[in-house]
């Protein structure tokens, strides 16, 4: 969103109260005033929409025993932690970043894993490559030219999130993001535990995503 410098005459007492509140919220004076004015004129800023999406995702996965959400106020990212069914129960962190603006990319989903186990790293790498293959085959043809980027490096698998091709509410977007992460987490755990092979992972993806109207 384009930002322009404006000059305003404000009471010192008002500014003092604004500064105190901004400090508590961890944002700048300008950001707080911008949000206050946006709320007053009933305009949803990109920051407010991102906050609403993250709050909805947190509510949707809160009841799950598989994912633990963490949301920091006034940030463009949120994270969810999950424990793998492996010897020492290593954790995986899903980090969702949403952009304020952009052409095709709404944001990015990062899967961050910290392990020194060579066999586990090999298995996870195989799963990430399988996941990309499945989406190249079944998702890419439905995106009308939109591109998904995948990167795998140093204990991190990053997948871009496509901007929806239709208008949607923060709740609808949150439902799509949370269900996608839950699908990914369930399939990855099944694959690593030996309960699911490549064909079963693909079938699970197709079962959930084939009828999905909101494609990310």
mmCIF file of N, CA and C in Angstrom, residues 104-185:
data_model
loop_
_atom_site.group_PDB
_atom_site.id
_atom_site.type_symbol
_atom_site.label_atom_id
_atom_site.label_comp_id
_atom_site.label_asym_id
_atom_site.label_seq_id
_atom_site.Cartn_x
_atom_site.Cartn_y
_atom_site.Cartn_z
ATOM 1 N N UNK A 104 1.096 -11.893 -7.649
ATOM 2 C CA UNK A 104 0.560 -13.249 -7.565
ATOM 3 C C UNK A 104 0.764 -13.882 -6.197
ATOM 4 N N UNK A 105 1.779 -13.444 -5.465
ATOM 5 C CA UNK A 105 2.108 -14.096 -4.205
ATOM 6 C C UNK A 105 1.402 -13.421 -3.024
ATOM 7 N N UNK A 106 0.689 -14.227 -2.276
ATOM 8 C CA UNK A 106 0.039 -13.735 -1.068
ATOM 9 C C UNK A 106 0.999 -13.782 0.110
ATOM 10 N N UNK A 107 1.925 -14.741 0.052
ATOM 11 C CA UNK A 107 2.878 -14.908 1.140
ATOM 12 C C UNK A 107 3.699 -16.154 0.934
ATOM 13 N N UNK A 108 4.158 -16.745 2.037
ATOM 14 C CA UNK A 108 4.987 -17.945 1.951
ATOM 15 C C UNK A 108 4.759 -18.816 3.179
ATOM 16 N N UNK A 109 4.832 -20.120 2.965
ATOM 17 C CA UNK A 109 4.780 -21.104 4.047
ATOM 18 C C UNK A 109 6.154 -21.752 4.147
ATOM 19 N N UNK A 110 6.776 -21.640 5.315
ATOM 20 C CA UNK A 110 8.079 -22.265 5.550
ATOM 21 C C UNK A 110 7.913 -23.423 6.521
ATOM 22 N N UNK A 111 8.530 -24.544 6.186
ATOM 23 C CA UNK A 111 8.571 -25.702 7.075
ATOM 24 C C UNK A 111 10.004 -25.793 7.586
ATOM 25 N N UNK A 112 10.191 -25.545 8.870
ATOM 26 C CA UNK A 112 11.531 -25.440 9.439
ATOM 27 C C UNK A 112 11.776 -26.635 10.349
ATOM 28 N N UNK A 113 12.845 -27.379 10.069
ATOM 29 C CA UNK A 113 13.160 -28.548 10.881
ATOM 30 C C UNK A 113 14.614 -28.479 11.328
ATOM 31 N N UNK A 114 14.837 -28.821 12.589
ATOM 32 C CA UNK A 114 16.175 -28.801 13.174
ATOM 33 C C UNK A 114 16.513 -30.212 13.640
ATOM 34 N N UNK A 115 17.341 -30.891 12.901
ATOM 35 C CA UNK A 115 17.745 -32.242 13.269
ATOM 36 C C UNK A 115 19.127 -32.526 12.697
ATOM 37 N N UNK A 116 19.874 -33.340 13.405
ATOM 38 C CA UNK A 116 21.184 -33.776 12.941
ATOM 39 C C UNK A 116 21.128 -35.202 12.401
ATOM 40 N N UNK A 117 19.942 -35.802 12.419
ATOM 41 C CA UNK A 117 19.786 -37.180 11.975
ATOM 42 C C UNK A 117 19.792 -37.249 10.449
ATOM 43 N N UNK A 118 20.814 -37.853 9.886
ATOM 44 C CA UNK A 118 20.916 -37.968 8.432
ATOM 45 C C UNK A 118 19.757 -38.770 7.836
ATOM 46 N N UNK A 119 19.345 -39.902 8.454
ATOM 47 C CA UNK A 119 18.209 -40.647 7.892
ATOM 48 C C UNK A 119 16.919 -39.826 7.881
ATOM 49 N N UNK A 120 16.677 -39.043 8.963
ATOM 50 C CA UNK A 120 15.466 -38.223 9.018
ATOM 51 C C UNK A 120 15.517 -37.113 7.974
ATOM 52 N N UNK A 121 16.665 -36.484 7.833
ATOM 53 C CA UNK A 121 16.806 -35.430 6.821
ATOM 54 C C UNK A 121 16.548 -36.004 5.428
ATOM 55 N N UNK A 122 17.045 -37.203 5.185
ATOM 56 C CA UNK A 122 16.849 -37.851 3.881
ATOM 57 C C UNK A 122 15.378 -38.146 3.629
ATOM 58 N N UNK A 123 14.690 -38.637 4.661
ATOM 59 C CA UNK A 123 13.260 -38.939 4.523
ATOM 60 C C UNK A 123 12.438 -37.669 4.305
ATOM 61 N N UNK A 124 12.768 -36.619 5.052
ATOM 62 C CA UNK A 124 12.021 -35.370 4.918
ATOM 63 C C UNK A 124 12.254 -34.752 3.550
ATOM 64 N N UNK A 125 13.482 -34.827 3.071
ATOM 65 C CA UNK A 125 13.786 -34.308 1.736
ATOM 66 C C UNK A 125 12.995 -35.063 0.682
ATOM 67 N N UNK A 126 12.889 -36.380 0.850
ATOM 68 C CA UNK A 126 12.113 -37.186 -0.092
ATOM 69 C C UNK A 126 10.641 -36.780 -0.061
ATOM 70 N N UNK A 127 10.114 -36.496 1.129
ATOM 71 C CA UNK A 127 8.712 -36.084 1.226
ATOM 72 C C UNK A 127 8.495 -34.731 0.563
ATOM 73 N N UNK A 128 9.384 -33.771 0.815
ATOM 74 C CA UNK A 128 9.232 -32.445 0.216
ATOM 75 C C UNK A 128 9.237 -32.536 -1.309
ATOM 76 N N UNK A 129 10.110 -33.358 -1.845
ATOM 77 C CA UNK A 129 10.173 -33.524 -3.308
ATOM 78 C C UNK A 129 8.906 -34.201 -3.829
ATOM 79 N N UNK A 130 8.401 -35.166 -3.069
ATOM 80 C CA UNK A 130 7.148 -35.814 -3.444
ATOM 81 C C UNK A 130 6.006 -34.805 -3.442
ATOM 82 N N UNK A 131 5.952 -33.965 -2.424
ATOM 83 C CA UNK A 131 4.887 -32.966 -2.320
ATOM 84 C C UNK A 131 4.920 -32.007 -3.511
ATOM 85 N N UNK A 132 6.093 -31.553 -3.869
ATOM 86 C CA UNK A 132 6.226 -30.671 -5.032
ATOM 87 C C UNK A 132 5.771 -31.387 -6.303
ATOM 88 N N UNK A 133 6.158 -32.646 -6.439
ATOM 89 C CA UNK A 133 5.753 -33.413 -7.631
ATOM 90 C C UNK A 133 4.230 -33.507 -7.710
ATOM 91 N N UNK A 134 3.592 -33.808 -6.575
ATOM 92 C CA UNK A 134 2.126 -33.928 -6.550
ATOM 93 C C UNK A 134 1.474 -32.610 -6.955
ATOM 94 N N UNK A 135 1.964 -31.506 -6.438
ATOM 95 C CA UNK A 135 1.351 -30.214 -6.757
ATOM 96 C C UNK A 135 1.674 -29.773 -8.176
ATOM 97 N N UNK A 136 2.838 -30.148 -8.680
ATOM 98 C CA UNK A 136 3.142 -29.856 -10.084
ATOM 99 C C UNK A 136 2.159 -30.569 -11.009
ATOM 100 N N UNK A 137 1.773 -31.792 -10.608
ATOM 101 C CA UNK A 137 0.877 -32.584 -11.441
ATOM 102 C C UNK A 137 -0.582 -32.155 -11.317
ATOM 103 N N UNK A 138 -1.004 -31.813 -10.109
ATOM 104 C CA UNK A 138 -2.439 -31.645 -9.868
ATOM 105 C C UNK A 138 -2.883 -30.213 -9.533
ATOM 106 N N UNK A 139 -1.969 -29.401 -9.029
ATOM 107 C CA UNK A 139 -2.359 -28.043 -8.642
ATOM 108 C C UNK A 139 -1.996 -27.015 -9.699
ATOM 109 N N UNK A 140 -0.785 -27.080 -10.197
ATOM 110 C CA UNK A 140 -0.315 -26.085 -11.171
ATOM 111 C C UNK A 140 -1.257 -25.903 -12.353
ATOM 112 N N UNK A 141 -1.829 -26.974 -12.929
ATOM 113 C CA UNK A 141 -2.736 -26.785 -14.078
ATOM 114 C C UNK A 141 -4.010 -26.010 -13.735
ATOM 115 N N UNK A 142 -4.336 -25.891 -12.456
ATOM 116 C CA UNK A 142 -5.584 -25.220 -12.056
ATOM 117 C C UNK A 142 -5.363 -23.761 -11.653
ATOM 118 N N UNK A 143 -4.133 -23.274 -11.745
ATOM 119 C CA UNK A 143 -3.827 -21.937 -11.232
ATOM 120 C C UNK A 143 -3.838 -20.847 -12.313
ATOM 121 N N UNK A 144 -4.256 -21.190 -13.520
ATOM 122 C CA UNK A 144 -4.372 -20.193 -14.596
ATOM 123 C C UNK A 144 -3.102 -19.377 -14.784
ATOM 124 N N UNK A 145 -1.981 -20.061 -14.781
ATOM 125 C CA UNK A 145 -0.706 -19.381 -15.055
ATOM 126 C C UNK A 145 0.023 -18.889 -13.827
ATOM 127 N N UNK A 146 -0.641 -18.838 -12.687
ATOM 128 C CA UNK A 146 0.043 -18.420 -11.466
ATOM 129 C C UNK A 146 1.104 -19.461 -11.104
ATOM 130 N N UNK A 147 2.202 -18.987 -10.560
ATOM 131 C CA UNK A 147 3.330 -19.871 -10.290
ATOM 132 C C UNK A 147 3.550 -20.049 -8.792
ATOM 133 N N UNK A 148 3.846 -21.276 -8.404
ATOM 134 C CA UNK A 148 4.234 -21.565 -7.025
ATOM 135 C C UNK A 148 5.734 -21.835 -7.003
ATOM 136 N N UNK A 149 6.433 -21.165 -6.117
ATOM 137 C CA UNK A 149 7.873 -21.356 -5.982
ATOM 138 C C UNK A 149 8.160 -22.268 -4.794
ATOM 139 N N UNK A 150 9.109 -23.170 -4.967
ATOM 140 C CA UNK A 150 9.524 -24.085 -3.907
ATOM 141 C C UNK A 150 11.029 -23.952 -3.717
ATOM 142 N N UNK A 151 11.456 -23.884 -2.470
ATOM 143 C CA UNK A 151 12.882 -23.799 -2.156
ATOM 144 C C UNK A 151 13.165 -24.739 -0.990
ATOM 145 N N UNK A 152 14.266 -25.480 -1.086
ATOM 146 C CA UNK A 152 14.692 -26.371 -0.012
ATOM 147 C C UNK A 152 16.153 -26.088 0.286
ATOM 148 N N UNK A 153 16.420 -25.638 1.522
ATOM 149 C CA UNK A 153 17.795 -25.318 1.886
ATOM 150 C C UNK A 153 17.950 -25.280 3.399
ATOM 151 N N UNK A 154 19.079 -25.750 3.888
ATOM 152 C CA UNK A 154 19.496 -25.602 5.292
ATOM 153 C C UNK A 154 18.365 -25.822 6.301
ATOM 154 N N UNK A 155 17.707 -26.957 6.227
ATOM 155 C CA UNK A 155 16.666 -27.258 7.194
ATOM 156 C C UNK A 155 15.400 -26.456 7.032
ATOM 157 N N UNK A 156 15.104 -26.023 5.818
ATOM 158 C CA UNK A 156 13.912 -25.201 5.584
ATOM 159 C C UNK A 156 13.344 -25.507 4.198
ATOM 160 N N UNK A 157 12.058 -25.805 4.167
ATOM 161 C CA UNK A 157 11.326 -26.004 2.918
ATOM 162 C C UNK A 157 10.332 -24.851 2.803
ATOM 163 N N UNK A 158 10.443 -24.079 1.730
ATOM 164 C CA UNK A 158 9.608 -22.886 1.574
ATOM 165 C C UNK A 158 8.738 -23.030 0.331
ATOM 166 N N UNK A 159 7.458 -22.788 0.517
ATOM 167 C CA UNK A 159 6.501 -22.821 -0.588
ATOM 168 C C UNK A 159 5.768 -21.492 -0.619
ATOM 169 N N UNK A 160 5.736 -20.863 -1.777
ATOM 170 C CA UNK A 160 5.001 -19.604 -1.881
ATOM 171 C C UNK A 160 3.498 -19.885 -1.825
ATOM 172 N N UNK A 161 2.742 -18.882 -1.374
ATOM 173 C CA UNK A 161 1.285 -18.976 -1.289
ATOM 174 C C UNK A 161 0.698 -18.063 -2.356
ATOM 175 N N UNK A 162 -0.062 -18.638 -3.265
ATOM 176 C CA UNK A 162 -0.642 -17.847 -4.351
ATOM 177 C C UNK A 162 -1.752 -16.941 -3.845
ATOM 178 N N UNK A 163 -1.847 -15.787 -4.455
ATOM 179 C CA UNK A 163 -2.952 -14.893 -4.129
ATOM 180 C C UNK A 163 -4.253 -15.498 -4.673
ATOM 181 N N UNK A 164 -5.320 -15.538 -3.876
ATOM 182 C CA UNK A 164 -6.586 -16.115 -4.344
ATOM 183 C C UNK A 164 -7.079 -15.435 -5.616
ATOM 184 N N UNK A 165 -7.680 -16.225 -6.472
ATOM 185 C CA UNK A 165 -8.168 -15.698 -7.744
ATOM 186 C C UNK A 165 -9.569 -15.115 -7.622
ATOM 187 N N UNK A 166 -10.061 -15.048 -6.398
ATOM 188 C CA UNK A 166 -11.373 -14.430 -6.160
ATOM 189 C C UNK A 166 -11.333 -13.740 -4.807
ATOM 190 N N UNK A 167 -12.240 -12.813 -4.603
ATOM 191 C CA UNK A 167 -12.318 -12.130 -3.316
ATOM 192 C C UNK A 167 -12.771 -13.112 -2.241
ATOM 193 N N UNK A 168 -12.186 -13.003 -1.076
ATOM 194 C CA UNK A 168 -12.577 -13.895 0.006
ATOM 195 C C UNK A 168 -12.391 -13.176 1.336
ATOM 196 N N UNK A 169 -13.101 -13.628 2.325
ATOM 197 C CA UNK A 169 -13.003 -13.033 3.646
ATOM 198 C C UNK A 169 -11.753 -13.555 4.353
ATOM 199 N N UNK A 170 -11.390 -12.886 5.435
ATOM 200 C CA UNK A 170 -10.255 -13.333 6.237
ATOM 201 C C UNK A 170 -10.525 -14.728 6.796
ATOM 202 N N UNK A 171 -11.770 -15.002 7.168
ATOM 203 C CA UNK A 171 -12.131 -16.309 7.707
ATOM 204 C C UNK A 171 -11.950 -17.407 6.661
ATOM 205 N N UNK A 172 -12.408 -17.146 5.433
ATOM 206 C CA UNK A 172 -12.280 -18.130 4.356
ATOM 207 C C UNK A 172 -10.815 -18.409 4.042
ATOM 208 N N UNK A 173 -10.017 -17.341 4.017
ATOM 209 C CA UNK A 173 -8.587 -17.493 3.759
ATOM 210 C C UNK A 173 -7.925 -18.284 4.878
ATOM 211 N N UNK A 174 -8.299 -17.999 6.111
ATOM 212 C CA UNK A 174 -7.741 -18.717 7.260
ATOM 213 C C UNK A 174 -8.094 -20.201 7.197
ATOM 214 N N UNK A 175 -9.316 -20.507 6.789
ATOM 215 C CA UNK A 175 -9.734 -21.908 6.682
ATOM 216 C C UNK A 175 -8.906 -22.635 5.628
ATOM 217 N N UNK A 176 -8.624 -21.967 4.512
ATOM 218 C CA UNK A 176 -7.818 -22.594 3.456
ATOM 219 C C UNK A 176 -6.385 -22.826 3.921
ATOM 220 N N UNK A 177 -5.808 -21.843 4.609
ATOM 221 C CA UNK A 177 -4.430 -21.969 5.082
ATOM 222 C C UNK A 177 -4.317 -23.050 6.149
ATOM 223 N N UNK A 178 -5.218 -23.031 7.122
ATOM 224 C CA UNK A 178 -5.134 -23.996 8.217
ATOM 225 C C UNK A 178 -5.367 -25.420 7.730
ATOM 226 N N UNK A 179 -6.324 -25.616 6.833
ATOM 227 C CA UNK A 179 -6.596 -26.968 6.341
ATOM 228 C C UNK A 179 -5.435 -27.483 5.498
ATOM 229 N N UNK A 180 -4.781 -26.580 4.764
ATOM 230 C CA UNK A 180 -3.629 -26.985 3.955
ATOM 231 C C UNK A 180 -2.474 -27.430 4.862
ATOM 232 N N UNK A 181 -2.189 -26.658 5.896
ATOM 233 C CA UNK A 181 -1.097 -27.007 6.810
ATOM 234 C C UNK A 181 -1.406 -28.317 7.529
ATOM 235 N N UNK A 182 -2.648 -28.510 7.932
ATOM 236 C CA UNK A 182 -3.029 -29.746 8.604
ATOM 237 C C UNK A 182 -2.880 -30.947 7.670
ATOM 238 N N UNK A 183 -3.238 -30.775 6.396
ATOM 239 C CA UNK A 183 -3.051 -31.841 5.413
ATOM 240 C C UNK A 183 -1.570 -32.158 5.250
ATOM 241 N N UNK A 184 -0.764 -31.130 5.084
ATOM 242 C CA UNK A 184 0.683 -31.312 4.921
ATOM 243 C C UNK A 184 1.262 -32.034 6.133
ATOM 244 N N UNK A 185 0.891 -31.586 7.325
ATOM 245 C CA UNK A 185 1.429 -32.155 8.558
ATOM 246 C C UNK A 185 1.021 -33.624 8.698
#
